[in-house]
Coordinates of C-alpha atoms and ligand atoms in Angstrom, one line a residue:
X1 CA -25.9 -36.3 33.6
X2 CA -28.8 -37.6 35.7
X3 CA -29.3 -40.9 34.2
X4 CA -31.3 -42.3 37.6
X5 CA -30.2 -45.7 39.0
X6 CA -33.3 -47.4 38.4
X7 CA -34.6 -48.7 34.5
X8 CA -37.0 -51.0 33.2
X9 CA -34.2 -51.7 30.3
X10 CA -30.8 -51.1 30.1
X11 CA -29.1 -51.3 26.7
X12 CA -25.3 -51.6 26.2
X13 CA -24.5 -50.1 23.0
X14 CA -26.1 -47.9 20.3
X15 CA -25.7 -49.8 17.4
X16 CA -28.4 -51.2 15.0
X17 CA -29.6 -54.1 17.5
X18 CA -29.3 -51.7 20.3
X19 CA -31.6 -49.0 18.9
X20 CA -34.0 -51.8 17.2
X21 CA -34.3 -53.3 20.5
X22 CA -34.4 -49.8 22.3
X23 CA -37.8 -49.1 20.1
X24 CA -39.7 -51.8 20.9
X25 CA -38.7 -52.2 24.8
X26 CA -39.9 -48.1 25.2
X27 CA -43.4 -49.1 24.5
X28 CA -43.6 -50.8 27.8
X29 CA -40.7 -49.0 30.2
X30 CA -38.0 -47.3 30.5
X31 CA -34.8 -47.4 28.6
X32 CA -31.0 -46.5 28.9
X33 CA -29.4 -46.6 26.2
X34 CA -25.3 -46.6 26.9
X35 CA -22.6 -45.8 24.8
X36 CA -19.2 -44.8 25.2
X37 CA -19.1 -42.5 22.3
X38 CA -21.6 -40.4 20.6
X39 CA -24.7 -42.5 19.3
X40 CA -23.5 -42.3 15.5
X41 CA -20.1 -43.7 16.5
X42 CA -21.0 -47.6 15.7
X43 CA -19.9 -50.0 13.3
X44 CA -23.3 -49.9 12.3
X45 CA -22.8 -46.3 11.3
X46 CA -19.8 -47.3 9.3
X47 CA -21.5 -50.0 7.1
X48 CA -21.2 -48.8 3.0
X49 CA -22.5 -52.1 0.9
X50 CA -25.9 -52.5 1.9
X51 CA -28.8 -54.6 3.8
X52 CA -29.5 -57.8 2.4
X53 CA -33.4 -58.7 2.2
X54 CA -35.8 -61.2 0.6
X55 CA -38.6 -58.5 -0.1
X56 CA -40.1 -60.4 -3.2
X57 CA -42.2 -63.2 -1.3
X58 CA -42.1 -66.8 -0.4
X59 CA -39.1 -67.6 -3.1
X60 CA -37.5 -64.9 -2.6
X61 CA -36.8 -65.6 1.0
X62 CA -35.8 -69.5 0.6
X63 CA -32.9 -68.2 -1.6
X64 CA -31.9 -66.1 1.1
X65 CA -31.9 -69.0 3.4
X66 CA -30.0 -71.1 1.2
X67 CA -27.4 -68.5 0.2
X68 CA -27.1 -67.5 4.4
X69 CA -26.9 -71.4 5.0
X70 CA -23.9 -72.2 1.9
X71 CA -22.0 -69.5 2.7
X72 CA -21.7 -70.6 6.5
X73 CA -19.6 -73.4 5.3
X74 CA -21.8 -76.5 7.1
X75 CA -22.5 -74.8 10.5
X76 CA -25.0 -72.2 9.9
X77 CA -27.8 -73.0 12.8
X78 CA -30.8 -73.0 10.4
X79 CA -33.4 -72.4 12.5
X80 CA -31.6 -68.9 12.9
X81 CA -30.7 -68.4 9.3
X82 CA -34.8 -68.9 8.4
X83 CA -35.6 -66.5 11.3
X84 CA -33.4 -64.2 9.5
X85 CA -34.5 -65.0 5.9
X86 CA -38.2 -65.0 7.0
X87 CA -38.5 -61.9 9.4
X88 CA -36.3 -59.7 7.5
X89 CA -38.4 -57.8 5.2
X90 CA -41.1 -57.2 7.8
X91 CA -38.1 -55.5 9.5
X92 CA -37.2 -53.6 6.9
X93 CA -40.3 -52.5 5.8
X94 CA -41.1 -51.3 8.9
X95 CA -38.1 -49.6 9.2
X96 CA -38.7 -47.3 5.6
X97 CA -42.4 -46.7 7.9
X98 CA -40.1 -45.3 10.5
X99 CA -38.3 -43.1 8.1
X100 CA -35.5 -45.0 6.5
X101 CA -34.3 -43.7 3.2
X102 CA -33.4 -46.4 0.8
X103 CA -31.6 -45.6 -2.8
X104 CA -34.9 -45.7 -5.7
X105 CA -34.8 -45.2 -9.2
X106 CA -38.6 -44.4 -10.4
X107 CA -39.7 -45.1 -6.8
X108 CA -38.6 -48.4 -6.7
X109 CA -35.7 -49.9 -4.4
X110 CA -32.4 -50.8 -6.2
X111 CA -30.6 -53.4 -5.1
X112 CA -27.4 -54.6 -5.5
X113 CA -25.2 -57.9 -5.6
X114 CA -22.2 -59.2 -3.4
X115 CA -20.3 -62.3 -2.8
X116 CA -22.4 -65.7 -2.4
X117 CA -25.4 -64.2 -3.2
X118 CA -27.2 -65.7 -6.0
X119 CA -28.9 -62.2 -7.0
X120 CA -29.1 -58.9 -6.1
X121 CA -30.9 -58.6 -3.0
X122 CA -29.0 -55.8 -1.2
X123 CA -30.9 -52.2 -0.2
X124 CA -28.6 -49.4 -0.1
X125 CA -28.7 -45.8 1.0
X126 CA -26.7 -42.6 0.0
X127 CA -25.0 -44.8 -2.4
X128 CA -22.6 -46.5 -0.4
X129 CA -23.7 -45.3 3.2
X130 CA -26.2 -47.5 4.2
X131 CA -25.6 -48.2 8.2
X132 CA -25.3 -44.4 8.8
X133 CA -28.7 -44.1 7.2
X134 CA -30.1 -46.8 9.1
X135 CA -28.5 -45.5 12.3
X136 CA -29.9 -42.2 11.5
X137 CA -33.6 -43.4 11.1
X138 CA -33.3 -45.6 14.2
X139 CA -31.6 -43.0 16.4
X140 CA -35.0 -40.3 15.4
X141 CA -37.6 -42.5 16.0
X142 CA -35.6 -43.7 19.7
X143 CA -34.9 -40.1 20.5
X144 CA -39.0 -39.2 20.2
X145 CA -39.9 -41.9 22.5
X146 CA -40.0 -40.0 25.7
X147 CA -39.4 -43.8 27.4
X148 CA -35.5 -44.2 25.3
X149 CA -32.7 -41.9 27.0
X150 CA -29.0 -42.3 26.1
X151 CA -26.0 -41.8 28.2
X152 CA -23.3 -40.9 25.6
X153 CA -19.9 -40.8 26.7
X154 CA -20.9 -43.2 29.3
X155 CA -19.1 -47.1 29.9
X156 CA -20.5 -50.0 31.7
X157 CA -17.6 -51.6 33.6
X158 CA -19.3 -54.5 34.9
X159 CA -22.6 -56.4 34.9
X160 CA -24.3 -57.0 38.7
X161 CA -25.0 -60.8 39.3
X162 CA -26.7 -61.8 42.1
X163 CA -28.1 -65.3 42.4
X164 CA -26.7 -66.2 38.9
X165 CA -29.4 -63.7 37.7
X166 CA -27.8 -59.8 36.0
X167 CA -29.4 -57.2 38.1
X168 CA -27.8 -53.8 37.3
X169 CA -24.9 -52.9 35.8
X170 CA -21.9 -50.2 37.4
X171 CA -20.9 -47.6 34.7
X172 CA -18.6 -44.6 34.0
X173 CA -17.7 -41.8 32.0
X174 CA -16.1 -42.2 28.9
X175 CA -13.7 -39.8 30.9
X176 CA -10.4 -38.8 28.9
X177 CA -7.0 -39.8 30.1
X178 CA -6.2 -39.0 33.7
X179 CA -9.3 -38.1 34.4
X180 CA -11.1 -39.2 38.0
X181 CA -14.4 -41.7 36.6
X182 CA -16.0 -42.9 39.5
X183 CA -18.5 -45.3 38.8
X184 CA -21.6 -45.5 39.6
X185 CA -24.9 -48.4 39.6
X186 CA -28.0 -48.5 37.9
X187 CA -30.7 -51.9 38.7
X188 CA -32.7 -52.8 35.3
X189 CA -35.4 -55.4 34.9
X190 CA -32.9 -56.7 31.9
X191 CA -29.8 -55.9 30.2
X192 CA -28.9 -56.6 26.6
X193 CA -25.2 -56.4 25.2
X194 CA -25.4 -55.1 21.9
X195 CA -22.2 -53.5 22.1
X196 CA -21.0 -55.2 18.5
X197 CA -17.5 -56.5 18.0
X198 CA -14.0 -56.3 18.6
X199 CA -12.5 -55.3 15.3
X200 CA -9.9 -53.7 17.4
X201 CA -8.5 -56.8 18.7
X202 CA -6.1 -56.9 15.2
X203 CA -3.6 -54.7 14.4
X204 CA -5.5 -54.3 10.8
X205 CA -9.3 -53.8 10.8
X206 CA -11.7 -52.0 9.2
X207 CA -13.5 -51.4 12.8
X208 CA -13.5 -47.9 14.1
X209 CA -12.3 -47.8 17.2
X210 CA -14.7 -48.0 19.6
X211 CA -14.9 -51.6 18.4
X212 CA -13.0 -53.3 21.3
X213 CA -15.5 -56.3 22.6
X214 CA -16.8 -54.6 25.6
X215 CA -20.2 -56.5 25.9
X216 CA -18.7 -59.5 25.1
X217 CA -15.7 -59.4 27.5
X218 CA -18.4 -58.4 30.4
X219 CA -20.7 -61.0 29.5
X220 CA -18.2 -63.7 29.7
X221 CA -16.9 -62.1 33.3
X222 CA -20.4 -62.4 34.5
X223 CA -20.1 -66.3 33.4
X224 CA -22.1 -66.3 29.5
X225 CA -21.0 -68.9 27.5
X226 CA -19.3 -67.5 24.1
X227 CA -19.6 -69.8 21.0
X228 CA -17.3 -70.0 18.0
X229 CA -15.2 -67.2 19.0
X230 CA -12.0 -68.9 15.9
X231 CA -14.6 -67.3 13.4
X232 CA -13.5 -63.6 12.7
X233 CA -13.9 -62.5 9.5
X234 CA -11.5 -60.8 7.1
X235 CA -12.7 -58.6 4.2
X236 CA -10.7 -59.2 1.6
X237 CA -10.9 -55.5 0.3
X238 CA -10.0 -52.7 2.8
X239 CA -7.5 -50.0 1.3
X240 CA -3.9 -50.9 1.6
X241 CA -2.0 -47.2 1.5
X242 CA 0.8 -46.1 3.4
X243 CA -0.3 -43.8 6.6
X244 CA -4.0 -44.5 5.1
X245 CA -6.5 -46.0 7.7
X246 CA -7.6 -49.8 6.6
X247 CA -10.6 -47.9 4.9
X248 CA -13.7 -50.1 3.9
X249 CA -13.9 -50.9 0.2
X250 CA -16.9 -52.2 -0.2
X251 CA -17.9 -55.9 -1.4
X252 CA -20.6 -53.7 -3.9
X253 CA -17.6 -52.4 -5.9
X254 CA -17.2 -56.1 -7.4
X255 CA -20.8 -55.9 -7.1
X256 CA -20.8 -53.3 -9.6
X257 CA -18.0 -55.4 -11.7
X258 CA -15.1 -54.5 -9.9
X259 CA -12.1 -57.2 -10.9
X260 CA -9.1 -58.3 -8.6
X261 CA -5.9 -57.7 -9.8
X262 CA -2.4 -58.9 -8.9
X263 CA 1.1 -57.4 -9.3
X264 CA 1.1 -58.4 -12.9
X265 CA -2.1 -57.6 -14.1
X266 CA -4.1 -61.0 -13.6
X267 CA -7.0 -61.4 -12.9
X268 CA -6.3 -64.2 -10.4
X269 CA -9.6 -65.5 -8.4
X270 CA -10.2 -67.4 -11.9
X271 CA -7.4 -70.0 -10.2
X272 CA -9.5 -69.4 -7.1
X273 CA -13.2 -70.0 -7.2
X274 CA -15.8 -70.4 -10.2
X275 CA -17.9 -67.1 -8.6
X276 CA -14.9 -65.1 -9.8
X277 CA -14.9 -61.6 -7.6
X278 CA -17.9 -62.5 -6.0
X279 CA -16.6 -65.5 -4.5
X280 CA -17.2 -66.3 -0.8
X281 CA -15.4 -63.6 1.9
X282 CA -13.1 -66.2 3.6
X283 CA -12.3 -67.4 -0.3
X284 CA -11.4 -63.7 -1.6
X285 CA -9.7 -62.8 1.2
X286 CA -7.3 -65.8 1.3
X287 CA -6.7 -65.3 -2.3
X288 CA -5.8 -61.9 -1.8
X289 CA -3.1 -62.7 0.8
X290 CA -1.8 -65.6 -1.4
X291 CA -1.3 -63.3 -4.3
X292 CA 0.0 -60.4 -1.5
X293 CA 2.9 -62.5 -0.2
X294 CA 6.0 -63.3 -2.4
X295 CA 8.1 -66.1 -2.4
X296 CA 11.0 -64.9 -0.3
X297 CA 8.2 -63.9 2.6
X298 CA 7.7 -60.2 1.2
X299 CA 4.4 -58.6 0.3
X300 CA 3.3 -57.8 -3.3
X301 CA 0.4 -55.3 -4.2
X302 CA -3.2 -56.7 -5.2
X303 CA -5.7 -53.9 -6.8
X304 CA -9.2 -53.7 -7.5
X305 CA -10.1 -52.6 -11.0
X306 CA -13.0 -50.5 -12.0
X307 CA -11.5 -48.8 -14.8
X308 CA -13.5 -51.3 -17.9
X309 CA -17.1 -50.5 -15.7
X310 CA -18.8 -47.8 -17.9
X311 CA -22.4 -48.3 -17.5
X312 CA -22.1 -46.7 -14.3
X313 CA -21.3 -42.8 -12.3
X314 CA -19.1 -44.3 -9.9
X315 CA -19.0 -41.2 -8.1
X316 CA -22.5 -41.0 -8.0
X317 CA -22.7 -44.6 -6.9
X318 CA -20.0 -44.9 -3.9
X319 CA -19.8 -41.4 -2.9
X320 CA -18.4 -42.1 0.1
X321 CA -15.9 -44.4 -0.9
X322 CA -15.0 -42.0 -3.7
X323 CA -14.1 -38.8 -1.6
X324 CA -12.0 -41.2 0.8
X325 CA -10.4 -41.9 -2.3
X326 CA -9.5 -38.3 -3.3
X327 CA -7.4 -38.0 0.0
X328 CA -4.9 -39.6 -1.3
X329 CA -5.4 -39.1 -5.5
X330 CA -7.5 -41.9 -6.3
X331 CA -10.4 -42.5 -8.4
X332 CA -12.6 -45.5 -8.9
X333 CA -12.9 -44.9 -12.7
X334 CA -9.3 -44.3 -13.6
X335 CA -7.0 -46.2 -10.7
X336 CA -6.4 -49.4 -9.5
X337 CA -6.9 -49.1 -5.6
X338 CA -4.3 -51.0 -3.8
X339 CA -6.4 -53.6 -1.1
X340 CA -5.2 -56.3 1.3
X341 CA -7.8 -57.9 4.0
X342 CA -8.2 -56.4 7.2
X343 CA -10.9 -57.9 10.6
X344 CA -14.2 -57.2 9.7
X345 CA -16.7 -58.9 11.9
X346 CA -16.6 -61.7 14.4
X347 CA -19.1 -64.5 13.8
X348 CA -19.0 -66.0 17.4
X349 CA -19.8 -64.2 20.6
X350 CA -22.1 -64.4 23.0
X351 CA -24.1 -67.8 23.0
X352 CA -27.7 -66.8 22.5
X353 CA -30.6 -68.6 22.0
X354 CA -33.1 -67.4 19.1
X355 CA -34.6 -64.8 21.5
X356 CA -31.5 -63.3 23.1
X357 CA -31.1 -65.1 25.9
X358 CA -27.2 -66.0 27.0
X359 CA -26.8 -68.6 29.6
X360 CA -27.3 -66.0 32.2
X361 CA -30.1 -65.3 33.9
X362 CA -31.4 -61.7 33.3
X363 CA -29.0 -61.1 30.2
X364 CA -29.8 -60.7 26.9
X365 CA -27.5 -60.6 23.3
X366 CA -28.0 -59.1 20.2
X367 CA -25.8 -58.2 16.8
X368 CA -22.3 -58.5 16.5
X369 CA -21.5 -59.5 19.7
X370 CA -24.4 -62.1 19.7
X371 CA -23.6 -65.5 18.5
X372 CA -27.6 -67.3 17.1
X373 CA -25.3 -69.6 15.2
X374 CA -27.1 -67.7 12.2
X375 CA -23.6 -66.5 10.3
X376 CA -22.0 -70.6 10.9
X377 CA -17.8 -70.1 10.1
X378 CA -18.6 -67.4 7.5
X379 CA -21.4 -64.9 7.0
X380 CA -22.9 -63.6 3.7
X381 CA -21.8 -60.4 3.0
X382 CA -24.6 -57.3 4.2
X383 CA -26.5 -59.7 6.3
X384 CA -25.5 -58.0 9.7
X385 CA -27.9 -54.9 9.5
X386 CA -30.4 -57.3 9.0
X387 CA -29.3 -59.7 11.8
X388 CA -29.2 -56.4 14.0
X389 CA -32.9 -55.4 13.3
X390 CA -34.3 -59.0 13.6
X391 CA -32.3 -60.1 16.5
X392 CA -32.6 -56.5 18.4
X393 CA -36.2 -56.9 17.8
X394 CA -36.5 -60.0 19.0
X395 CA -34.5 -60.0 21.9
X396 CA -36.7 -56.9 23.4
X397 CA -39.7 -59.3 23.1
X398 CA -38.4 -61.9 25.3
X399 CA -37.0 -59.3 27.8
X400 CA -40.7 -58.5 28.2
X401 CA -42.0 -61.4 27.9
X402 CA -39.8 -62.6 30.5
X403 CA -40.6 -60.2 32.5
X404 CA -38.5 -59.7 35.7
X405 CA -39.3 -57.5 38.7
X406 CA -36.5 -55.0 39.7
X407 CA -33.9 -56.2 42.6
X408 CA -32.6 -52.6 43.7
X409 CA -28.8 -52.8 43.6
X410 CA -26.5 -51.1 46.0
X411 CA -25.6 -47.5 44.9
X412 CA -21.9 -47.5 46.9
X413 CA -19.1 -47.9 43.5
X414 CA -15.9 -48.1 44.5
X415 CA -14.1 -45.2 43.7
X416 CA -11.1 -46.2 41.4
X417 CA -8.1 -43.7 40.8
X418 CA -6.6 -42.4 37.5
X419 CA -4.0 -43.9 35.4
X420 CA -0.9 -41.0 34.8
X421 CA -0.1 -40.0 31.4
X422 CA 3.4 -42.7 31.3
X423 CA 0.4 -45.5 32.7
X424 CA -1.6 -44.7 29.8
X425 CA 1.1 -44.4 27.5
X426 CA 2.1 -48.0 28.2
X427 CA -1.8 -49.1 28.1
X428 CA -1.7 -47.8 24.0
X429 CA 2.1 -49.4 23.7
X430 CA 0.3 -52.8 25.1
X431 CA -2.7 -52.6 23.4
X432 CA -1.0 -52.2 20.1
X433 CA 1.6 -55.2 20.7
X434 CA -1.8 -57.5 21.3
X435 CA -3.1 -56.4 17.8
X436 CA 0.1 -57.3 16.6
X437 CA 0.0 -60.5 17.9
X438 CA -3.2 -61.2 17.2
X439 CA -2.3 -60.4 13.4
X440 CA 0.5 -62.7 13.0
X441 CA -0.7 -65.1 15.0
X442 CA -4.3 -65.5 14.9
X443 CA -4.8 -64.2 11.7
X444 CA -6.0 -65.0 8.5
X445 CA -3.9 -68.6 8.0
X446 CA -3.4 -70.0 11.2
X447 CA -1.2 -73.1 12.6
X448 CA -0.9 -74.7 16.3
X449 CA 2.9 -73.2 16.5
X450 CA 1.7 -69.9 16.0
X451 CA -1.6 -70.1 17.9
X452 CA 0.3 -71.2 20.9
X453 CA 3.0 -68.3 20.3
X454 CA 0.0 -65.9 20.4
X455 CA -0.9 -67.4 24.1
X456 CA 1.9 -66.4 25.6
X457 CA 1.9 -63.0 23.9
X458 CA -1.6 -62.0 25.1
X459 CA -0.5 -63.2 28.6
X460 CA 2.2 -60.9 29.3
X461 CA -0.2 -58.3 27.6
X462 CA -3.0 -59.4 30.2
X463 CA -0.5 -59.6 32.5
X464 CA 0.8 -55.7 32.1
X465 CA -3.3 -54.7 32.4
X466 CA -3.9 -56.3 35.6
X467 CA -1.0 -54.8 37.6
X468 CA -3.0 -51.6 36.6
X469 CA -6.6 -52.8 37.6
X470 CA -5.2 -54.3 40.8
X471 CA -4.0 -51.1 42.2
X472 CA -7.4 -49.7 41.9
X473 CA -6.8 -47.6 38.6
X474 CA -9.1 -47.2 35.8
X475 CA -9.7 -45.4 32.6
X476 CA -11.5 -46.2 29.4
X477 CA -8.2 -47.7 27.6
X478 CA -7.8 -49.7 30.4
X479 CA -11.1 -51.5 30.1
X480 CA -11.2 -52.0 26.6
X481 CA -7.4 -53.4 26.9
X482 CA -8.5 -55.7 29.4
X483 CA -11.8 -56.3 27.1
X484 CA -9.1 -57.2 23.9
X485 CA -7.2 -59.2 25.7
X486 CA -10.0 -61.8 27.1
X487 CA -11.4 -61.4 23.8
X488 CA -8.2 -62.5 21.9
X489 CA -7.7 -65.2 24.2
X490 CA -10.9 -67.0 23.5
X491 CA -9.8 -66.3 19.6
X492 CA -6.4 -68.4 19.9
X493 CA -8.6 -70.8 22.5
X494 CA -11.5 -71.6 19.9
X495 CA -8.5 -71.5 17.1
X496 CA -6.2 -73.9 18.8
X497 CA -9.2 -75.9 19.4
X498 CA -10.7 -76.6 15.6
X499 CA -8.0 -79.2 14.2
X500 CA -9.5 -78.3 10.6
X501 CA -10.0 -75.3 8.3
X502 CA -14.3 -74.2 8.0
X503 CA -15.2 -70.5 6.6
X504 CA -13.1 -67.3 7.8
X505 CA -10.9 -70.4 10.1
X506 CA -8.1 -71.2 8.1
X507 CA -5.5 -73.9 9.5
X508 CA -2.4 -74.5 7.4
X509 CA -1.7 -77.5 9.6
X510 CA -5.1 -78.8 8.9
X511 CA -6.2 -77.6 5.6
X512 CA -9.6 -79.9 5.3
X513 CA -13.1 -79.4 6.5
X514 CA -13.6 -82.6 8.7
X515 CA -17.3 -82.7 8.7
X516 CA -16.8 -85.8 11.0
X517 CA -15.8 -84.1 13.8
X518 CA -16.2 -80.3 13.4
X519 CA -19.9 -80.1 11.8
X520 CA -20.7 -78.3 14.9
X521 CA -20.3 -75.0 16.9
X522 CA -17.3 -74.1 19.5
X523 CA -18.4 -73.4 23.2
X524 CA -15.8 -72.1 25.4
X525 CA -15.9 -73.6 29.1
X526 CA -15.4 -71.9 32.6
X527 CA -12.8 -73.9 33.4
X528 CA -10.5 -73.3 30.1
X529 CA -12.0 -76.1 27.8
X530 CA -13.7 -76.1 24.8
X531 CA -16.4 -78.4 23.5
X532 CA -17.8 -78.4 20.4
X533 CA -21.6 -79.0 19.7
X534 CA -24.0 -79.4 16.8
X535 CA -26.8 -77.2 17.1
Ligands
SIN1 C1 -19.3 -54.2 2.5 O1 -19.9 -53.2 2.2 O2 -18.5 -54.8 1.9 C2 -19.5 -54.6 4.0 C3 -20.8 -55.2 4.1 C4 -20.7 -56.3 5.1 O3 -19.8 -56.4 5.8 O4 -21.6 -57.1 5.0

């Protein structure tokens, strides 16, 4: 495709801080929207629960703050949070202006509940298919905009820095296996990584694919600080089925009323936390693998339970979730669903300040792979569509604002050669054994033995990559197994680094918040340190 090699913008990544930021930069430039995939193909696209928003006023939105800032567990950067709380419904209203179809019942929005909130606050769409809605809505009104064009199918395989400032950026097809992708360049004014997260990094995650830390793993190359990269989230509840995918089970099921259930029928998180079900994330989800693990090491089966909710159509209400379910001979109303917690979202990232800006000149962050500070060590459950919109918006004003003239970048790539089928083979065998690692060792209960186990595991993996990359090869699985790797190193870095236990971070060798030391925010150094700061 002719995608030129000149922009005003250039956006990595077509999720809901991409597009949100696409819309607002095409008033005043050009835009190119990259993604690997297809534009749907985000994690945005896969979001069922909801958007949480403070539409009811003043009030409304302090709540919002304070239930974004508890849940956080101490670190939440509030500044960020109220930026959230406080622009949010101006977002989202102008989002249902642009076309975005939330669920009503006599014209008026429904919204539900999930864990930590202290009402229900949450917008849905379709029932339980909320992101794909908002995707939808965002992708229209960027596709009309003569100024937005996308180059599916396309990868950016390095940011240009010249003079500590990001230039341009060198890209390639999305080219299957063994396929010749010679890169190519493109200069922009400004680039923004809102490429999202790296679900992909762990063996169990309720990620799609394409979720392999791209953005982040480039922004940290071209020298952008990452902060509190130990905080991945876990949902407690993705679907836990022989040969089944780690499918999404939505925090709206409990809710709705849904109950957690162990092997013998309890209803356990009554030993766990006084919100029951709705409990924070990082609390279900360790309470889930408490009750999942037996004595002698083995795992036992935890269910949710929807069978005593009758007020509802829960086939009408989580459509989605419901046909998923029928695969395999399931139903909400009649079954319990077997669940165990799988990698949900990352809460660090890119270090950002409340406009976008990383630490590098000319480079911008928003979403997922963004870290404001805005989610602290845990964030509330359906507050990432929201942080896409505000933050996407937000970071498109201060690439304008900032305004930088175009540097024309050298249009000579290097061509690389392909990887053979056995090379790519062993890519996916050492992909996998990092997930695997990461799992066990970086997981959801962590301890120094283990952490420092999972070094030397994701060095031989980084190891295995490299002996590719320096021969001059390159395909897509290549890049996003280097992009996993760097990315699960600065995981068991932060991790190793955080002698306590904070939100999703759990150490068993250090099982207490220390507020003395730790009340602050992980930044990961050039030179293999970490420091922590409070923001
Ligand atoms: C869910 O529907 O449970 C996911 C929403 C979120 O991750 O905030």
């Amino acid at each position: 495709m002719d995608t030129g090699s000149e922009v005003d913008f250039l956006v990595i990544g077509a999720g809901v801080a991409g597009l949100r930021a696409a819309a607002e930069l095409a008033n005043h430039g050009d835009v190119l929207v990259v993604t690997k995939e297809s534009v749907g193909e985000s994690n945005t696209h896969y979001a069922q629960g909801g958007i949480a928003v403070a539409m009811e006023g003043e009030q409304d939105i302090a709540l919002h703050l304070e239930d974004t800032v508890n849940a956080g567990d101490g670190i939440v950067y509030r500044p960020a949070a109220e930026v959230l709380a406080a622009e949010g419904p101006l977002r989202v209203a102008e989002l249902i202006e642009w076309g975005a179809r939330f669920d009503r019942a006599d014209g008026r929005l429904l919204r539900t509940r999930e864990g930590a909130h202290s009402l229900a606050r949450i917008l849905h769409a379709n029932g339980d298919a909320t992101g794909a809605e908002i995707s939808r809505s965002l992708t229209a009104f960027a596709r009309v905009h003569g100024r937005v064009r996308f180059a599916e199918w396309t990868r950016v395989t390095e940011l240009l820095v010249t003079d500590h400032r990001v230039i341009g950026v060198e890209l390639a097809e999305a080219c299957p296996a063994g396929k010749d992708c010679n890169p190519w360049r493109a200069s922009a004014r400004a680039v923004l990584v809102a490429s999202g997260g790296a679900g992909q990094v762990y063996s169990d995650t309720t990620n799609p694919a394409v979720a392999t830390g791209d953005g982040i793993a480039l922004a940290a190359q071209a020298g952008a600080e990452l902060a509190d990269m130990e905080f991945y989230q876990f949902h407690p509840t993705a679907l836990s089925l022989p040969g089944a995918p780690r499918f999404l089970l939505s925090e709206a099921l409990r809710g709705e009323g849904a109950y957690l259930r162990n092997d013998r029928g309890e209803r356990f998180m009554e030993r766990y936390h006084p919100l029951l079900e709705l409990a924070p994330r990082d609390v279900v989800a360790r309470a889930i693998a408490r009750e999942g693990m037996d004595t002698a090491g083995g795992t036992r089966a935890v269910y949710l339970d929807m069978r005593h909710v009758r007020n509802l159509n829960l086939r009408e209400r989580f459509p989605g979730i419901s046909a998923f379910l029928a695969r395999y001979g399931l139903a909400l109303a009649y079954d319990l669903i077997p669940v165990r917690p799988a990698a949900h979202y990352l809460m660090g990232g890119i270090r950002t300040d409340l406009a976008g800006r990383t630490s590098v000149d000319g480079l911008y962050a928003a979403g997922e792979a963004a870290c404001t500070g805005v989610h602290g060590a845990n964030r509330l459950a359906s507050n990432s569509l929201l942080e896409g919109l505000v933050f996407g918006a937000r970071a498109a004003q201060a690439m304008l604002s900032d305004s930088r003239p175009l540097v024309r970048v050298d249009d000579g790539a290097e061509a690389r050669k392909p990887l053979s089928p056995q090379e790519e083979q062993h890519i996916e065998t050492t992909i996998a054994k990092l997930q695997d690692t990461m799992w066990a060792h970086a997981g959801l209960l962590r301890e120094e033995r283990t952490l420092r186990e999972g070094f030397a595991a994701q060095a031989e993996c980084e190891a295995e990559f490299a002996a590719l990359s320096s021969q001059g090869k390159a395909s897509r699985r290549l890049t996003e197994g280097q992009a996993l790797s760097r990315v699960g190193h600065a995981i068991l870095r932060a991790a190793v680094a955080r002698t306590e236990s904070r939100g999703a971070h759990f150490r068993k060798d250090y099982p207490q918040r220390d507020d003395q030391e730790f009340c602050k925010h992980s930044i990961l150094q050039r030179d293999g340190g970490v420091v922590f700061e409070a923001w």
